[in-house]
PDB file of C-alpha atoms in Angstrom:
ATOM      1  CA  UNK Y  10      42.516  15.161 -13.023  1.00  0.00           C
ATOM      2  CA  UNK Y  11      45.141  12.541 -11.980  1.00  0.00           C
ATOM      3  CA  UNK Y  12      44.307   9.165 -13.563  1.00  0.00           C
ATOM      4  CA  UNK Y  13      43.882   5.757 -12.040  1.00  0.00           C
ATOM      5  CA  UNK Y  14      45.540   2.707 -13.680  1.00  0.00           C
ATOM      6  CA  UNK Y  15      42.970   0.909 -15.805  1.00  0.00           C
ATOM      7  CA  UNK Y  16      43.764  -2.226 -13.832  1.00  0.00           C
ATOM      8  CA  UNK Y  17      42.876  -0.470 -10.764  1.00  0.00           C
ATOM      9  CA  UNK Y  18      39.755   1.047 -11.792  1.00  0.00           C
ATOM     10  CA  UNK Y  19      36.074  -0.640 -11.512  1.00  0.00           C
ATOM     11  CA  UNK Y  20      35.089  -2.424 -14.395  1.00  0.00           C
ATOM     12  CA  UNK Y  21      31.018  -1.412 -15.150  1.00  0.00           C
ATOM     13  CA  UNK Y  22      28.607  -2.733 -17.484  1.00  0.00           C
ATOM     14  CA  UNK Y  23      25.490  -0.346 -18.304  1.00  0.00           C
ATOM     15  CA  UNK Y  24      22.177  -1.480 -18.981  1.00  0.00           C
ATOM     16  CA  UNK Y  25      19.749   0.316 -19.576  1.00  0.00           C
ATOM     17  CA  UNK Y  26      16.960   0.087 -22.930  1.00  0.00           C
ATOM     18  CA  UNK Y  27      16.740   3.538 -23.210  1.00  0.00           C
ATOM     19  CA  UNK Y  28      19.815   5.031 -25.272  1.00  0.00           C
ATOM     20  CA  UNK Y  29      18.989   8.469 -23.844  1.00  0.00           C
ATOM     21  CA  UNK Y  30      19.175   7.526 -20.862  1.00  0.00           C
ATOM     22  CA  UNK Y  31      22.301   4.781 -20.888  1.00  0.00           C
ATOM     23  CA  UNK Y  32      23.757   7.651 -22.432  1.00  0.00           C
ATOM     24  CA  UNK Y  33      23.562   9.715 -19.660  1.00  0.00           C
ATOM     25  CA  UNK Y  34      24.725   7.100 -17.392  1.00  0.00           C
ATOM     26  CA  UNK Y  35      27.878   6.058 -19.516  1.00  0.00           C
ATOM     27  CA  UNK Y  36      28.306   9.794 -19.297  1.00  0.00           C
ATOM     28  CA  UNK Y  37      28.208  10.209 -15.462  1.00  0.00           C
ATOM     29  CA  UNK Y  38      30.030   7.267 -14.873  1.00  0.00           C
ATOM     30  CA  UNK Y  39      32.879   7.677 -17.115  1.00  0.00           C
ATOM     31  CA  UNK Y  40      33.843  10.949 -15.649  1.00  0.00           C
ATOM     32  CA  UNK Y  41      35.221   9.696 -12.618  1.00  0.00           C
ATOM     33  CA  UNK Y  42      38.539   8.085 -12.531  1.00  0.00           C
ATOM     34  CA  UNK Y  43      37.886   5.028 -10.114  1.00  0.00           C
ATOM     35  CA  UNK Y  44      35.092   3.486 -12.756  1.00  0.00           C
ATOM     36  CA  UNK Y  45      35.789   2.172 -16.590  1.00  0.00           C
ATOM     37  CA  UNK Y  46      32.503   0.981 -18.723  1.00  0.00           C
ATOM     38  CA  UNK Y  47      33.512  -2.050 -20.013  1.00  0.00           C
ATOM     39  CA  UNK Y  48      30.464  -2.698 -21.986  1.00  0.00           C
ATOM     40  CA  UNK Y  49      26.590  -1.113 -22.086  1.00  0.00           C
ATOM     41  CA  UNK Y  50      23.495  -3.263 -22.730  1.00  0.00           C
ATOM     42  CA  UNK Y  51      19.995  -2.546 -23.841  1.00  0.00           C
ATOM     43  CA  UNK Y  52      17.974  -5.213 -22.502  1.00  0.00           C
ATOM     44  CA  UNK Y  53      18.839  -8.596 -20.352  1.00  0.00           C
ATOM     45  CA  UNK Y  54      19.996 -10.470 -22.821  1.00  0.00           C
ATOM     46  CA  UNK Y  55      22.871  -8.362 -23.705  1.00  0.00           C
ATOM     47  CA  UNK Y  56      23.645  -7.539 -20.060  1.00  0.00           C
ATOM     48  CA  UNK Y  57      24.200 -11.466 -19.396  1.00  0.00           C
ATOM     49  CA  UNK Y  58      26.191 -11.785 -22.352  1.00  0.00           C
ATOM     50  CA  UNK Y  59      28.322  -8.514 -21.043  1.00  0.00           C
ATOM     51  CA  UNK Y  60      28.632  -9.760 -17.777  1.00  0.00           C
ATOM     52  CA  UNK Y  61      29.870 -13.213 -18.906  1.00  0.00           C
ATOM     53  CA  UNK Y  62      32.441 -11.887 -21.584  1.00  0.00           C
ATOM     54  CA  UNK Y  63      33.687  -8.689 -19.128  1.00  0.00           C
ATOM     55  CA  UNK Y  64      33.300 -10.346 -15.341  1.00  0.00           C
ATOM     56  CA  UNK Y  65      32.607  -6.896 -14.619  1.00  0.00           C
ATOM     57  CA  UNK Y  66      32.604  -5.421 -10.802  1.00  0.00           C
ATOM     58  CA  UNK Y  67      29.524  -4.468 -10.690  1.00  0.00           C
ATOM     59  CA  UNK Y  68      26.790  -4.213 -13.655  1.00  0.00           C
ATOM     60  CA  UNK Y  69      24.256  -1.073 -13.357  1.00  0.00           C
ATOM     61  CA  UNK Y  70      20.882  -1.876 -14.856  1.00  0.00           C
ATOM     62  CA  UNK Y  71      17.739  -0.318 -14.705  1.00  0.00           C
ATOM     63  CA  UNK Y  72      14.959  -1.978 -12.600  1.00  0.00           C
ATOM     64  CA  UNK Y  73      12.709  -2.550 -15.466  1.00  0.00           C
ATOM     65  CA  UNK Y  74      15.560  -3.480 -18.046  1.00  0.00           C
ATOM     66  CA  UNK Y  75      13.417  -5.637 -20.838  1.00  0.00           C
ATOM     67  CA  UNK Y  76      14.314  -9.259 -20.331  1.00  0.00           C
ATOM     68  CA  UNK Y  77      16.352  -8.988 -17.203  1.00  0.00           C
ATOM     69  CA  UNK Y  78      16.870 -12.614 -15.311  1.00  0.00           C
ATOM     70  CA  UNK Y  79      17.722 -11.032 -12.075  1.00  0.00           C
ATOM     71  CA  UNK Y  80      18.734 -13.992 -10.249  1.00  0.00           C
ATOM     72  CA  UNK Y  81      20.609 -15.394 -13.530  1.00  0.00           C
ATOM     73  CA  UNK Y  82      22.506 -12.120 -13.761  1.00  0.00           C
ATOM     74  CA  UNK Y  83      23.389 -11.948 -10.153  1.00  0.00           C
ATOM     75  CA  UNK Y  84      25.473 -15.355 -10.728  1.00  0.00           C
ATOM     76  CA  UNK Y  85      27.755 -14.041 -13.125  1.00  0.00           C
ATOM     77  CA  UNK Y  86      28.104 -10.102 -11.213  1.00  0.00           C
ATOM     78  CA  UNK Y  87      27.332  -7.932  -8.705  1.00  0.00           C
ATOM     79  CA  UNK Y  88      24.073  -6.196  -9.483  1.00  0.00           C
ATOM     80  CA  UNK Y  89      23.015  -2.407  -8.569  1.00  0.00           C
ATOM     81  CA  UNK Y  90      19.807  -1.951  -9.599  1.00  0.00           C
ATOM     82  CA  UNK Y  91      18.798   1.989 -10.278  1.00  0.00           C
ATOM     83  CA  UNK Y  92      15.432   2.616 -10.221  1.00  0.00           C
ATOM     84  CA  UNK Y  93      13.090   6.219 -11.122  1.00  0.00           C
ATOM     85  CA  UNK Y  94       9.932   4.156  -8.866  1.00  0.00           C
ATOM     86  CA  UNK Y  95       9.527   4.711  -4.954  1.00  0.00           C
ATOM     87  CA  UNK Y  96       7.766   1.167  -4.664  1.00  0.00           C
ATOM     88  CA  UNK Y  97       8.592  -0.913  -1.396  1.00  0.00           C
ATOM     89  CA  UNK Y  98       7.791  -3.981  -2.697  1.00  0.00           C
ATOM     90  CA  UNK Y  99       9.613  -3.499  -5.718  1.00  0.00           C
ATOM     91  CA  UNK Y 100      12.743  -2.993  -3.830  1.00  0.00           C
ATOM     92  CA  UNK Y 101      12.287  -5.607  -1.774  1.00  0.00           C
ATOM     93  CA  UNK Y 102      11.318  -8.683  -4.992  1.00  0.00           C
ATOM     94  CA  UNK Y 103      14.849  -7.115  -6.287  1.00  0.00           C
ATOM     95  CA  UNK Y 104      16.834  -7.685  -3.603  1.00  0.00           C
ATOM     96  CA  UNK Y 105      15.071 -11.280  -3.175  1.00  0.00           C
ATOM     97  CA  UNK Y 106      15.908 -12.065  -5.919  1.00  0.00           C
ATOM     98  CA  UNK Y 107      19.679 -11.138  -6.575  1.00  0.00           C
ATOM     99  CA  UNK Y 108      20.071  -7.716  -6.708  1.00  0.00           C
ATOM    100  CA  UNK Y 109      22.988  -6.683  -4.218  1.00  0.00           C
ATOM    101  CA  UNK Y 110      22.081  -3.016  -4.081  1.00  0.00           C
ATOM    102  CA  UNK Y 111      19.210  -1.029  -5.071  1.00  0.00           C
ATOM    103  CA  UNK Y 112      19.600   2.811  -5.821  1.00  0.00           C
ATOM    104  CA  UNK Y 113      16.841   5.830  -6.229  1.00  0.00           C
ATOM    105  CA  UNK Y 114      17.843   8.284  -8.952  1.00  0.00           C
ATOM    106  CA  UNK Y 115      18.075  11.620  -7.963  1.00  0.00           C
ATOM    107  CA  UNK Y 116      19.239  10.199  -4.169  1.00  0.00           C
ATOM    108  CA  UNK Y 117      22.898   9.602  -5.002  1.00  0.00           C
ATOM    109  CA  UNK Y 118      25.561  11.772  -6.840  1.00  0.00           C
ATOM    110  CA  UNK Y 119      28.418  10.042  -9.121  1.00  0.00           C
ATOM    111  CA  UNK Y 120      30.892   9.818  -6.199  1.00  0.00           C
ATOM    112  CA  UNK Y 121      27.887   8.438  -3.813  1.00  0.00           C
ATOM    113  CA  UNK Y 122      27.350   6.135  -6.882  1.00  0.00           C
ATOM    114  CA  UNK Y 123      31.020   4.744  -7.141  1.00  0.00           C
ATOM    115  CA  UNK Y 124      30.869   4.280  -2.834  1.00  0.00           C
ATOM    116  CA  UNK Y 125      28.000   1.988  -3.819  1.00  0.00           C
ATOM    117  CA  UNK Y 126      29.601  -0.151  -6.663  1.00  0.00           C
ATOM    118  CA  UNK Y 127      32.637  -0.691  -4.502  1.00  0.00           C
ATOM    119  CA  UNK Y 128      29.914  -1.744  -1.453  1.00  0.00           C
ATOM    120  CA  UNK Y 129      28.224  -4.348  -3.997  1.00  0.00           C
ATOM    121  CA  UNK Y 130      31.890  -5.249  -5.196  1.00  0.00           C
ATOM    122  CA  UNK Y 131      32.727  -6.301  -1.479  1.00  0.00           C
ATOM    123  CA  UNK Y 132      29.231  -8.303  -0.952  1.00  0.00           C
ATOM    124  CA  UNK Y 133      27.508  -5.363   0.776  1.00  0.00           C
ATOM    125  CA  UNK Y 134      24.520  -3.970   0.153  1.00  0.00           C
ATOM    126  CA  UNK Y 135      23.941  -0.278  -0.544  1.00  0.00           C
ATOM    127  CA  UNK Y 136      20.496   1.399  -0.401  1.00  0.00           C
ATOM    128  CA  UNK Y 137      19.451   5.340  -0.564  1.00  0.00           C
ATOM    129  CA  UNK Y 138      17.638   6.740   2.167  1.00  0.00           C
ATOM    130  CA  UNK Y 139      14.485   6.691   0.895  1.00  0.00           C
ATOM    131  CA  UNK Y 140      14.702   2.741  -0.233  1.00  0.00           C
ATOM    132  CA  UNK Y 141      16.290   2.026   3.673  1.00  0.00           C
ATOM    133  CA  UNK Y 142      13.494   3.888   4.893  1.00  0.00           C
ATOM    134  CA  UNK Y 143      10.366   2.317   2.956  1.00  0.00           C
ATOM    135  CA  UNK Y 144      11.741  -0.883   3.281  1.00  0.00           C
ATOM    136  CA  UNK Y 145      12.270  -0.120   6.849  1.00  0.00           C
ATOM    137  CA  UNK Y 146       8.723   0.583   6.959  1.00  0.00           C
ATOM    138  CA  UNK Y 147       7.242  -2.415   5.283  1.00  0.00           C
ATOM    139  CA  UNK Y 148       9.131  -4.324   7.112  1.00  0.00           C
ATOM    140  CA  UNK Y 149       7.603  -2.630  11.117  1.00  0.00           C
ATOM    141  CA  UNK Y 150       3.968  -2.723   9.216  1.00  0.00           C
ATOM    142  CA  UNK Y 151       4.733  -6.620   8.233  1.00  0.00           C
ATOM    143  CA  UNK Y 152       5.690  -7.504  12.009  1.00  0.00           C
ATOM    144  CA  UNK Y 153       2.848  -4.778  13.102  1.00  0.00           C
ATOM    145  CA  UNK Y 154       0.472  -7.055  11.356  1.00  0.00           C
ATOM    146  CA  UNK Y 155       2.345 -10.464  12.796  1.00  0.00           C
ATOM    147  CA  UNK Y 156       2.805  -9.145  15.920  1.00  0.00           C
ATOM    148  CA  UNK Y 157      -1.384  -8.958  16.228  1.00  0.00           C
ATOM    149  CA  UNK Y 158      -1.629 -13.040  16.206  1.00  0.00           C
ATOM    150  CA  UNK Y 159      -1.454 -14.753  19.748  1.00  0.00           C
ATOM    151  CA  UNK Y 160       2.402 -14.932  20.233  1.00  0.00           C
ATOM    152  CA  UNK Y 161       2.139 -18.763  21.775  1.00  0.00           C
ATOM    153  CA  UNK Y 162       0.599 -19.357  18.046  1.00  0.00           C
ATOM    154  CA  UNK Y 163       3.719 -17.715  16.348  1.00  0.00           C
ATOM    155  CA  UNK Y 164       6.186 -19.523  18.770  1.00  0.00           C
ATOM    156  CA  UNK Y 165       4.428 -23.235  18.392  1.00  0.00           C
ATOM    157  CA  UNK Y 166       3.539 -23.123  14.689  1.00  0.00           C
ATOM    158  CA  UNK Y 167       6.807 -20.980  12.946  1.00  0.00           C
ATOM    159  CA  UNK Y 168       6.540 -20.818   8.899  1.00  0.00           C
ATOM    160  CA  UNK Y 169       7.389 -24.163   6.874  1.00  0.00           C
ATOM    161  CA  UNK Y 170      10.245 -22.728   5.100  1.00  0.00           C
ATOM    162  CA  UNK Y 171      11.761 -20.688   7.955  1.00  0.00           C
ATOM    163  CA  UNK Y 172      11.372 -24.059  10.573  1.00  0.00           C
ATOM    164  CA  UNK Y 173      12.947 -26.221   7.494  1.00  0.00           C
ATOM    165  CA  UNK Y 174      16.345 -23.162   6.985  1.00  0.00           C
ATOM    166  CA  UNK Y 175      16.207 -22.940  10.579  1.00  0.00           C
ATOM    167  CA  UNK Y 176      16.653 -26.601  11.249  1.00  0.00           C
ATOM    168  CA  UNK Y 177      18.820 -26.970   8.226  1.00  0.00           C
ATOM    169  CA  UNK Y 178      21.606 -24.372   9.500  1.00  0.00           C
ATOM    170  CA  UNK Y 179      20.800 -25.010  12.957  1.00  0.00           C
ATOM    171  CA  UNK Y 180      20.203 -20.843  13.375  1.00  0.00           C
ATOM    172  CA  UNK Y 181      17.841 -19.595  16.574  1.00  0.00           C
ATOM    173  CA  UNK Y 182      14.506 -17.981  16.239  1.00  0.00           C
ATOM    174  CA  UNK Y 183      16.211 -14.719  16.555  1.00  0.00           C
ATOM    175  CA  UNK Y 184      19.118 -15.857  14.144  1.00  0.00           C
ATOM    176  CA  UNK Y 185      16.568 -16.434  11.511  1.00  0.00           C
ATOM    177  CA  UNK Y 186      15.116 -13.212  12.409  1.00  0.00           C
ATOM    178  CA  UNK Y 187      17.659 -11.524  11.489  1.00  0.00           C
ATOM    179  CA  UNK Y 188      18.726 -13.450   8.634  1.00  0.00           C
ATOM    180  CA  UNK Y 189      15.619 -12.456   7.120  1.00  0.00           C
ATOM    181  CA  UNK Y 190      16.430  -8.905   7.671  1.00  0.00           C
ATOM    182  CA  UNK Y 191      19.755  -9.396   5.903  1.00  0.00           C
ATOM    183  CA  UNK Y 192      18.306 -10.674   3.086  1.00  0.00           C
ATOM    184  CA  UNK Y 193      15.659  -8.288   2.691  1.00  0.00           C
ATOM    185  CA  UNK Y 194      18.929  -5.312   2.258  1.00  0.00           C
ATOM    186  CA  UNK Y 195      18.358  -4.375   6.049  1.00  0.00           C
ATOM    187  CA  UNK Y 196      21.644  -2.855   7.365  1.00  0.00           C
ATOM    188  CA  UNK Y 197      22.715  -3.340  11.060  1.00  0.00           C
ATOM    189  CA  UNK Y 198      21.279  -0.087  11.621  1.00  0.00           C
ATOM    190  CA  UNK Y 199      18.106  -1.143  10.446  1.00  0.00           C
ATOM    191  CA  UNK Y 200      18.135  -4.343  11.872  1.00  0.00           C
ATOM    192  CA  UNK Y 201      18.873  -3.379  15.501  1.00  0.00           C
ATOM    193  CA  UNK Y 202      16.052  -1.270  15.178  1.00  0.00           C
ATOM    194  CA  UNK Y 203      13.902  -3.370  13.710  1.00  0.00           C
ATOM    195  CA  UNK Y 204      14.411  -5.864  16.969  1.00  0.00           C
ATOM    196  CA  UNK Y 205      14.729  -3.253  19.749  1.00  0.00           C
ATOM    197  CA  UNK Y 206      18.883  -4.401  19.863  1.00  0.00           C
ATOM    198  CA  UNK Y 207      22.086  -2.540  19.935  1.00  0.00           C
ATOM    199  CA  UNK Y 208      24.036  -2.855  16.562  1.00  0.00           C
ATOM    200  CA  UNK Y 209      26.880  -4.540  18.589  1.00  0.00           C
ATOM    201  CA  UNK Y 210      24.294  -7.716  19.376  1.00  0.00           C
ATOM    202  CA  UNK Y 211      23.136  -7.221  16.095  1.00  0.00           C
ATOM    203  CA  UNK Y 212      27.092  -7.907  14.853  1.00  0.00           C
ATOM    204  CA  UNK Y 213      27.174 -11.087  17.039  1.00  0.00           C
ATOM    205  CA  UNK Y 214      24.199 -12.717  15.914  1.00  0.00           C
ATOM    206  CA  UNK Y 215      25.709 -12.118  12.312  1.00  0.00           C
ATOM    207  CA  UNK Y 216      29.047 -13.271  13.056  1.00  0.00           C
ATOM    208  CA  UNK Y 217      27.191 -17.051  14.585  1.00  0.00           C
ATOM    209  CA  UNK Y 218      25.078 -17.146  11.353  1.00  0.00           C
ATOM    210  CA  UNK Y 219      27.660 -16.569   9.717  1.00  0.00           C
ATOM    211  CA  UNK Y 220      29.826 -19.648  10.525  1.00  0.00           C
ATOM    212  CA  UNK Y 221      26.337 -21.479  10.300  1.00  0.00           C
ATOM    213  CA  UNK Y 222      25.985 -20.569   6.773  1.00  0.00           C
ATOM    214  CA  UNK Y 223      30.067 -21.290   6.300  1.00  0.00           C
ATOM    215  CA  UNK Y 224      29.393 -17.778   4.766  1.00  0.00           C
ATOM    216  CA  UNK Y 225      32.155 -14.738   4.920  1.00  0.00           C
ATOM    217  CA  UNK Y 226      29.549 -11.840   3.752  1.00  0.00           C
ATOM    218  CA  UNK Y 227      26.217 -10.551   3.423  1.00  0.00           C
ATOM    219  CA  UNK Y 228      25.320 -11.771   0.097  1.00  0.00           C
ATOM    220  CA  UNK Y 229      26.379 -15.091   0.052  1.00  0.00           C
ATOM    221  CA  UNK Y 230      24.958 -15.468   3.332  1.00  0.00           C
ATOM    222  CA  UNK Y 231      21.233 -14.574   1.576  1.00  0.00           C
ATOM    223  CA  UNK Y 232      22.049 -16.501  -1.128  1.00  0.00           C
ATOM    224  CA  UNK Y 233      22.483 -19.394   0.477  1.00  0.00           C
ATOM    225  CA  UNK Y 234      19.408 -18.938   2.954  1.00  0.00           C
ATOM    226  CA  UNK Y 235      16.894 -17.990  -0.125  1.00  0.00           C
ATOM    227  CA  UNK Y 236      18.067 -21.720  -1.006  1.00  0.00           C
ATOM    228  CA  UNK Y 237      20.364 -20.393  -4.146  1.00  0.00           C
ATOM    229  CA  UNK Y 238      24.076 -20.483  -4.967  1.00  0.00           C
ATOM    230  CA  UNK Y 239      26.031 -17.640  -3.637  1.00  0.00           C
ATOM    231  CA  UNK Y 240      25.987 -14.318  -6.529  1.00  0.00           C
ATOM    232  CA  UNK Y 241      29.734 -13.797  -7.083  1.00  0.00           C
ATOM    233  CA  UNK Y 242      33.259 -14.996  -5.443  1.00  0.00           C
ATOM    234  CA  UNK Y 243      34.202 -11.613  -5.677  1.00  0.00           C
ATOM    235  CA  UNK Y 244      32.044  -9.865  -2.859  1.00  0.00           C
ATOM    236  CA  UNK Y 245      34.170  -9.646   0.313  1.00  0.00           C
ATOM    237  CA  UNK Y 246      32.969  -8.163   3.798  1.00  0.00           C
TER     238      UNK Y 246
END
């Protein structure tokens, strides 16, 4: 196997507090030449500390990792969560609150695993199926259940906190729509079918919030709209 150049390669941090189990992660990811484990962690303590001392590409913990400060975490590196649970909401209060990608074991194999560490490394956000497709869901049963209120009420009294982003970056109803979306993990994809649009009007309303936000990709974008500092200067779109 031809080597990559450790300076090249994508610097990881595992965390994970079950030693079995960062084992076998350590394991899977050291076997491919684009990725280099910098350090590993066993609860969120030691991940910060890693993350801080290694400025790592990406750092891999596990969705329950004991003392994790997601949001604290996602300042100092690009977060993938990984994740045994199916839950929806889960998925969704990681991605809330940091997380830049959010991964289903047994849904990805170690090259489908590096695609999504370089995706999280340029500000994207990569989901498995299963985790587009429940949040997907939750998200069509949320505006199912929105949708049922008189749509003069929805138009004349919008949230608090949506009316006071939208006023503050000056984005449209449908701009802060979709800006939602984006910071739920939504894809285009998802998004354009989430609004009954074409991906290519979905791409133009993200290009106006965009400048809005005086944001160049996805994640700084939601940081800055969930009313927190952008995660990393590293994430490029």
């Amino acid at each position: 196997m031809t080597g990559i150049p450790a300076h090249e390669a994508l610097r990881i941090v595992v965390a994970d507090d079950d030693p079995a189990a960062r084992a076998r992660l350590t394991a899977l990811l050291s076997g491919h030449p684009g990725l280099r484990i910098v350090a590993e962690a066993s609860d969120g303590h030691e991940a910060q500390e890693a993350a801080r001392r290694h400025h790592p590409d990406a750092t891999v913990p596990d969705a329950r990792l004991p003392g994790m400060d997601l949001p604290q975490l996602a300042l100092s590196t690009p977060v993938l969560v990984l994740t045994y649970a199916d839950e929806p909401e889960a998925a969704r209060e990681a991605l809330r609150r940091g997380a830049h990608g959010y991964l289903l074991h047994g849904e990805f194999t170690a090259d489908e695993l590096v695609a999504a560490v370089r995706e999280v490394r340029r500000g994207r956000t990569p989901l498995t199926p299963s985790v587009a497709a429940m949040l997907a869901q939750a998200n069509a049963e949320r505006a199912v259940r929105a949708g049922s209120l008189p749509e003069l009420l929805s138009q004349v009294q919008p949230s608090v906190a949506q009316s006071s982003y939208r006023s503050r970056f000056r984005l449209s109803r449908r701009e802060a729509e979709i800006m939602d979306l984006i910071a739920s993990g939504m894809n285009n994809q998802q998004i354009a079918a989430t609004c009954f649009i074409t991906e290519k009007t979905v791409k133009n309303h993200i290009n106006r919030i965009f400048a809005k936000l005086h944001s160049t990709n996805r994640a700084e974008a939601a940081a800055k709209w969930r009313g927190g500092k952008p995660g990393s200067p590293s994430g490029r779109s």
